[in-house]
Coordinates of C-alpha atoms and ligand atoms in Angstrom, one line a residue:
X1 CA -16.6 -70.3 215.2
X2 CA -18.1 -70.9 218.3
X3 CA -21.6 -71.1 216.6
X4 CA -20.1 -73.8 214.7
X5 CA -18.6 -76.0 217.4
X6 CA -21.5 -75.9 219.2
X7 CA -23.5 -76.8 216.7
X8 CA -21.2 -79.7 216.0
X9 CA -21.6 -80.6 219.6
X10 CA -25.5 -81.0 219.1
X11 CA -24.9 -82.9 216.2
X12 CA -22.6 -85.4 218.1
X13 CA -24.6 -85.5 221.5
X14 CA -27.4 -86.7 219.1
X15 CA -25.2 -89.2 217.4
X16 CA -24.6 -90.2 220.7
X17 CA -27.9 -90.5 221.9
X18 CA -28.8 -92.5 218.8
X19 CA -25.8 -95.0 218.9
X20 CA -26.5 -95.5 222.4
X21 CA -30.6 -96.3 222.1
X22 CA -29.5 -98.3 218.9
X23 CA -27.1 -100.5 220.9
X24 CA -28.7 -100.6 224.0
X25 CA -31.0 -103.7 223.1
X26 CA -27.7 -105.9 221.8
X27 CA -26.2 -104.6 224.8
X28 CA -29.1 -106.4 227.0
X29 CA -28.9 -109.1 225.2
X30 CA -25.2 -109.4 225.5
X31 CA -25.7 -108.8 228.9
X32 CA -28.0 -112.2 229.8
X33 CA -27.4 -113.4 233.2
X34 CA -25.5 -116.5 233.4
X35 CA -27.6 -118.9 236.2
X36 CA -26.0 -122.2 237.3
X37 CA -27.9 -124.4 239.2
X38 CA -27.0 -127.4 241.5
X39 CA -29.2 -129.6 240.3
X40 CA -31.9 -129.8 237.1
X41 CA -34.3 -129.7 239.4
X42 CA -33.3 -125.8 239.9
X43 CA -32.6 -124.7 236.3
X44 CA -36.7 -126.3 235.6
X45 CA -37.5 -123.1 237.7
X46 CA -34.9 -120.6 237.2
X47 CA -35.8 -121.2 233.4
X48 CA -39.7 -120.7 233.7
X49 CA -39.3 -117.5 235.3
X50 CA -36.1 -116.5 233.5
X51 CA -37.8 -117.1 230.4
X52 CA -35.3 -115.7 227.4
X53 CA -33.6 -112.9 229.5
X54 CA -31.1 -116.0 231.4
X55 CA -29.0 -118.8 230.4
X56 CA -29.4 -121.2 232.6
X57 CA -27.5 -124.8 232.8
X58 CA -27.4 -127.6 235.8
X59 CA -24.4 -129.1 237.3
X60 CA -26.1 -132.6 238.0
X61 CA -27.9 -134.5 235.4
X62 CA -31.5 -135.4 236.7
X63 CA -30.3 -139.2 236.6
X64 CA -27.6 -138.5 239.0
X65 CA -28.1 -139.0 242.2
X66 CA -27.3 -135.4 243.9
X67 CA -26.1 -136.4 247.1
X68 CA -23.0 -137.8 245.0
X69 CA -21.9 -135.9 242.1
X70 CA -18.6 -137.2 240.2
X71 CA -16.5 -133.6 240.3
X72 CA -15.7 -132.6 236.4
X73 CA -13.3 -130.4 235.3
X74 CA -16.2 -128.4 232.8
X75 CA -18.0 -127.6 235.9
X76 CA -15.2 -125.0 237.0
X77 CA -15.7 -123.1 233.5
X78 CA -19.4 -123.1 234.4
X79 CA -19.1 -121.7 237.7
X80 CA -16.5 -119.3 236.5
X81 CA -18.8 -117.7 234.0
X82 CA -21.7 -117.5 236.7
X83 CA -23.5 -114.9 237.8
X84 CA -25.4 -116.9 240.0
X85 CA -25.6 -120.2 241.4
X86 CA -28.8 -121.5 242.9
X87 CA -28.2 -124.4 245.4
X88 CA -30.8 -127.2 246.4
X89 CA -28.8 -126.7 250.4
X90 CA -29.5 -128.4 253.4
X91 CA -26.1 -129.8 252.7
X92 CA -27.3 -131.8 249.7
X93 CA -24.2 -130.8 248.0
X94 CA -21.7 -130.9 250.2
X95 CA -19.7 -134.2 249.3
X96 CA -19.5 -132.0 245.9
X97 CA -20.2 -128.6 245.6
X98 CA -17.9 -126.4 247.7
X99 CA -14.8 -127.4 246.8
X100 CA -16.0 -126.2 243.1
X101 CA -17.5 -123.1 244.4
X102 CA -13.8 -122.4 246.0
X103 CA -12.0 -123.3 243.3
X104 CA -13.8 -121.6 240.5
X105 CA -12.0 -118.3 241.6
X106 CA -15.6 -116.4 241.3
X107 CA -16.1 -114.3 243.6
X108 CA -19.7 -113.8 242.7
X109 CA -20.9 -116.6 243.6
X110 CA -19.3 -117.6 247.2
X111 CA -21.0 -118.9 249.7
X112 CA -22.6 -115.4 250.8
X113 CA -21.8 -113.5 248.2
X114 CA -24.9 -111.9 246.2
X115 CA -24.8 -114.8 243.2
X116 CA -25.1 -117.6 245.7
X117 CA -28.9 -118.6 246.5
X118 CA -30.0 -121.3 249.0
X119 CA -33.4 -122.3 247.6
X120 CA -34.5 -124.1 250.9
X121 CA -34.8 -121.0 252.3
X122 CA -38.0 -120.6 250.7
X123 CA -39.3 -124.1 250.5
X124 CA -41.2 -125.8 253.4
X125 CA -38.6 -128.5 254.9
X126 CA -39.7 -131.3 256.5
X127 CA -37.8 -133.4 259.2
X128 CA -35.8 -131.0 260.9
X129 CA -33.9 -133.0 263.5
X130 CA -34.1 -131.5 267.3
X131 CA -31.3 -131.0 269.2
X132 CA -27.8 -131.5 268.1
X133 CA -26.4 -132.5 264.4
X134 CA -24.0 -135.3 264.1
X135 CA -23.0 -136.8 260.8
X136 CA -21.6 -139.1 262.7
X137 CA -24.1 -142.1 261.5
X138 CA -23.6 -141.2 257.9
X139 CA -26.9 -139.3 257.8
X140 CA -26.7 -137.3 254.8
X141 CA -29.6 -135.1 255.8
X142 CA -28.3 -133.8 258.9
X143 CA -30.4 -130.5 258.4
X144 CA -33.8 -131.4 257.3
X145 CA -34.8 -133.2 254.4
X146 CA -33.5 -131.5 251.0
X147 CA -35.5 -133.4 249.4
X148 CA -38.0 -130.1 249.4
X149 CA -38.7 -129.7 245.6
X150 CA -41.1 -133.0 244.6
X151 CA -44.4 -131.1 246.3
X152 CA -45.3 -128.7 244.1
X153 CA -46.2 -126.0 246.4
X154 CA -42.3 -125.7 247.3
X155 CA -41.6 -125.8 243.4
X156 CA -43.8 -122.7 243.5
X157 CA -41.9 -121.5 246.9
X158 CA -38.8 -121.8 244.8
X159 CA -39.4 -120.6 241.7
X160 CA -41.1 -117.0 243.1
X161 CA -37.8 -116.6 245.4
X162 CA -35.9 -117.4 242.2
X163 CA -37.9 -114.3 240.5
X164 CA -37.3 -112.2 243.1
X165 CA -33.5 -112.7 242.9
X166 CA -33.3 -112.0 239.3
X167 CA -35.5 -109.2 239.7
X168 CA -33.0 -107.7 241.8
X169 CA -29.8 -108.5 240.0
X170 CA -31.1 -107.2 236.5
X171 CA -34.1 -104.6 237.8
X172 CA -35.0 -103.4 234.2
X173 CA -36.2 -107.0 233.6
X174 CA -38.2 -107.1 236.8
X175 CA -41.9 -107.2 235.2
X176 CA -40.8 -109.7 233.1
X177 CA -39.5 -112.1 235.7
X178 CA -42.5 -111.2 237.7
X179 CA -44.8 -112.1 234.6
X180 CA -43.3 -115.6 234.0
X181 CA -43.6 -116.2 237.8
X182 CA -47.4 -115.6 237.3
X183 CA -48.1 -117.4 233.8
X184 CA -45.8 -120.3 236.2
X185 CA -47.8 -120.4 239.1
X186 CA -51.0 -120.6 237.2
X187 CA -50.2 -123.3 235.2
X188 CA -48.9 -125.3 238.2
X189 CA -52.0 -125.1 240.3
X190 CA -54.1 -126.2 236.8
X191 CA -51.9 -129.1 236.9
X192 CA -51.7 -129.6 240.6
X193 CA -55.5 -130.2 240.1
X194 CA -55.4 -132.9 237.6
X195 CA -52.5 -134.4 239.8
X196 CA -54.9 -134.9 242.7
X197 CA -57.4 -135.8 240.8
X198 CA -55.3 -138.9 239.5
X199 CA -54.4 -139.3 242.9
X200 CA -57.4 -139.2 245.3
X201 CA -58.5 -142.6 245.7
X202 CA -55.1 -143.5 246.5
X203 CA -55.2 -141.0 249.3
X204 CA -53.8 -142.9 252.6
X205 CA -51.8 -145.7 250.9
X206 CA -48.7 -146.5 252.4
X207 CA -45.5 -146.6 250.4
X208 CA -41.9 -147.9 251.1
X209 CA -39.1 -145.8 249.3
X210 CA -35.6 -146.6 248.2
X211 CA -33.7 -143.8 250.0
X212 CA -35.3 -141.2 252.2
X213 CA -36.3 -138.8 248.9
X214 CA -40.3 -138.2 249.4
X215 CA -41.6 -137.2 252.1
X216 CA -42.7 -134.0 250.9
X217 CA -44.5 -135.7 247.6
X218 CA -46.3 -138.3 250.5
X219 CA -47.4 -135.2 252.3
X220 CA -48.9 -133.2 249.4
X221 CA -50.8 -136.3 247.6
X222 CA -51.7 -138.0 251.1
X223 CA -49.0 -140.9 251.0
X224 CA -47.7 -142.3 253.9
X225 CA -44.2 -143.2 254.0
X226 CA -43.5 -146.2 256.1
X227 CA -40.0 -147.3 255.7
X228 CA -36.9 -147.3 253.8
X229 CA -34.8 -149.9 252.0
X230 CA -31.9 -147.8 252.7
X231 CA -31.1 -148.0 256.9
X232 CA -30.0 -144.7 256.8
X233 CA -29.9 -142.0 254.3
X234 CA -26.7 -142.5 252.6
X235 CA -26.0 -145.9 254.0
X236 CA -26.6 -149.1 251.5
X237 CA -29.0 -151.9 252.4
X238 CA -28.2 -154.4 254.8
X239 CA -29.5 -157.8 255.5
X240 CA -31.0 -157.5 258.6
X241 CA -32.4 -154.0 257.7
X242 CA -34.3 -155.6 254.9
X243 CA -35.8 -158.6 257.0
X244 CA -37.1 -156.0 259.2
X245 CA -38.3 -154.2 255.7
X246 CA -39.7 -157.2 254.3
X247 CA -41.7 -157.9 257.5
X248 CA -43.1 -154.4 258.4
X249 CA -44.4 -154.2 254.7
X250 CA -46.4 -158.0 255.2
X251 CA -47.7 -157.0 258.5
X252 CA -48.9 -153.5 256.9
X253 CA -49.4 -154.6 253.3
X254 CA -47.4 -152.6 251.5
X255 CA -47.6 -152.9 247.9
X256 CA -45.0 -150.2 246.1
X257 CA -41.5 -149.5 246.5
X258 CA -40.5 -146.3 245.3
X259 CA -36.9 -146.6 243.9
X260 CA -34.7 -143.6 242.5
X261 CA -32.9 -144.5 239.3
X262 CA -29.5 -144.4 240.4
X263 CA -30.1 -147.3 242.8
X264 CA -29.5 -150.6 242.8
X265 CA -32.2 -152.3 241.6
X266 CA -31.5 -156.2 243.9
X267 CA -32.5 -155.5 247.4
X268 CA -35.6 -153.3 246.6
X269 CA -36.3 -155.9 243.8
X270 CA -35.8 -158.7 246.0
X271 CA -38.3 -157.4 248.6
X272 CA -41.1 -157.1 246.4
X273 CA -40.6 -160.9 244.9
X274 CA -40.9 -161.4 249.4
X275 CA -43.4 -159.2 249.7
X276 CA -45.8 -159.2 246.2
X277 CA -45.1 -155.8 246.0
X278 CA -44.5 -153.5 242.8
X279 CA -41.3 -151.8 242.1
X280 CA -42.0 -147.9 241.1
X281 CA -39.0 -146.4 239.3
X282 CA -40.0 -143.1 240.2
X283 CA -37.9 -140.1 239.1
X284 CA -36.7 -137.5 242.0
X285 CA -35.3 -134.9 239.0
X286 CA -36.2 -133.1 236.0
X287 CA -33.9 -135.2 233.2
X288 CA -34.3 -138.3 234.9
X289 CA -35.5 -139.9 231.4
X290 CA -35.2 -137.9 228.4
X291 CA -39.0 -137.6 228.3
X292 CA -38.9 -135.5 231.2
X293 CA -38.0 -131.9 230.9
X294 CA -39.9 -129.8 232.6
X295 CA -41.2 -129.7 236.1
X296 CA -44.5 -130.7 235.1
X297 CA -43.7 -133.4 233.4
X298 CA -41.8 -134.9 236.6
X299 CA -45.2 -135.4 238.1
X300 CA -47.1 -136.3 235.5
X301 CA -44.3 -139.0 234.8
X302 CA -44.6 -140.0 238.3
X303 CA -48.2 -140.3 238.9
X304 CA -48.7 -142.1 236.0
X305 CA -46.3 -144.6 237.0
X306 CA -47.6 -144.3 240.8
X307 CA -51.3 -144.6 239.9
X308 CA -51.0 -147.8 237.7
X309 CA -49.0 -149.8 240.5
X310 CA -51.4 -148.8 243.0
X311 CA -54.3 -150.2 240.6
X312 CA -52.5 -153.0 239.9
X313 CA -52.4 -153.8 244.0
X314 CA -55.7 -153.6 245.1
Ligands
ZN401 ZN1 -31.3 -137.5 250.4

């Protein structure tokens, strides 16, 4: 008998063993980790390193301006179902975001919690005001600018700290996030070439933008930003603001405006017919057009538009 039964136990520790390595790779597949991000900007990274072992969806559309997100009820079910949420920070979000994080009831991802990433923390931030914060003039970038992600050495920044953090939450797929960090990072600095390429001889030229949303693109292609059509960020144009605009940019000749989709197209517009400068509609996100879906094809989107203007103005 007992020959028997342990014979039968064999047989059934091996059916186990067997059912176990059989399911294991459904398991893992069932078992993808659900990645929201604030903006699209975000998922363009978490999805080249996440490759096929994430699912990954944005909040904001890359035409939206992300300062200002409309709240929708299918954001909740998003966060609810998150494992983590990846946020552009620097208070970007805030007239949005935490409310949502609150109410979603997910522990996981709580500010502080192990699903909720602050991607500034690995990006370089530029403008980091001295001394004490006040919102008190409407400044929506009362921490820096979060504008980080348009140089793409903080889109490389980003997306390795992104790695790192899926890494850690699913550690069997470790090698694999590290591997698409590396195929990313090598394709970027290809491209980052070519980019400065495109843009060398414009090296030095001074540019007036919309709201307050490239300072770390001037820096990396050698643009200097000289003023804003907005007064503030956050705060719409006013008339004496964009005398002063329309002035500073005759005295300096300044030939390109840099405007963000979601503006208003009449002051900026309006200036330039003062001023004989060109208009750039430049994109700030992934998803700004349809055309543009990757992180790559931000830039190549926007130099190509940047490059022609500046032709155009010499
Ligand atoms: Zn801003």
């Amino acid at each position: 008998m007992n020959s028997v039964f342990s014979r039968f136990g064999i047989v059934l520790t091996i059916a186990t063993v067997l059912a176990v390595s059989l399911v294991s790779p459904a398991t893992a597949a069932a078992k993808k980790l659900n990645v929201v991000t604030a903006t699209t900007d975000l998922a363009a990274f978490a999805q080249e390193v996440g490759g096929d072992r994430i699912n990954v969806e944005s909040i904001a559309k890359g035409y939206q301006d992300p300062h200002f997100v409309e709240a929708k009820p299918s954001f909740l079910l998003k966060l609810r179902q998150a494992d983590l949420l990846v946020v552009v920070g620097l208070q970007l979000e805030i007239g949005w975001l935490p409310p949502l994080i609150t109410q979603s009831g997910n522990s996981r991802i709580q500010v502080g919690a192990n699903g909720y990433l602050d991607a500034s923390q690995f990006a370089e931030i530029l403008e980091i005001p001295q001394g004490s914060i006040t919102r008190a003039m409407g400044d929506v970038h009362p921490l820096g600018n979060p504008h980080y992600w348009l140089d793409p050495d903080n889109g490389r920044r980003v997306a390795k700290g992104i790695a790192a953090k899926l890494a850690e939450m699913d550690p069997g797929d470790a090698a694999y996030f590290q591997q698409r960090f590396q195929d990313f990072d090598r394709r970027l600095t290809e491209a980052d070439k070519k980019w400065q390429e495109e843009m060398k001889s414009f090296r030095g030229r001074k540019i007036v933008t919309y709201h307050n949303s490239a300072p770390n693109f001037a820096k990396h292609f050698g643009l200097q930003v000289v003023g804003f059509v907005e007064p503030r960020p956050g705060i719409p144009p006013t008339p004496s603001h964009t005398f002063d605009v329309v002035n500073m940019m005759k005295r300096d000749n300044v030939k390109v405006i840099m405007v963000e989709p979601y503006f208003d197209r009449k002051t900026p517009d309006s200036i330039a017919r003062d001023t004989g400068a060109t208009v750039v509609e430049y994109l700030p996100s992934v998803g700004g057009v349809k055309e543009v879906a990757t992180y790559f094809q931000l830039f190549d989107y926007d130099i190509a538009l940047l490059t022609k203007a500046f032709q155009g103005s010499q």
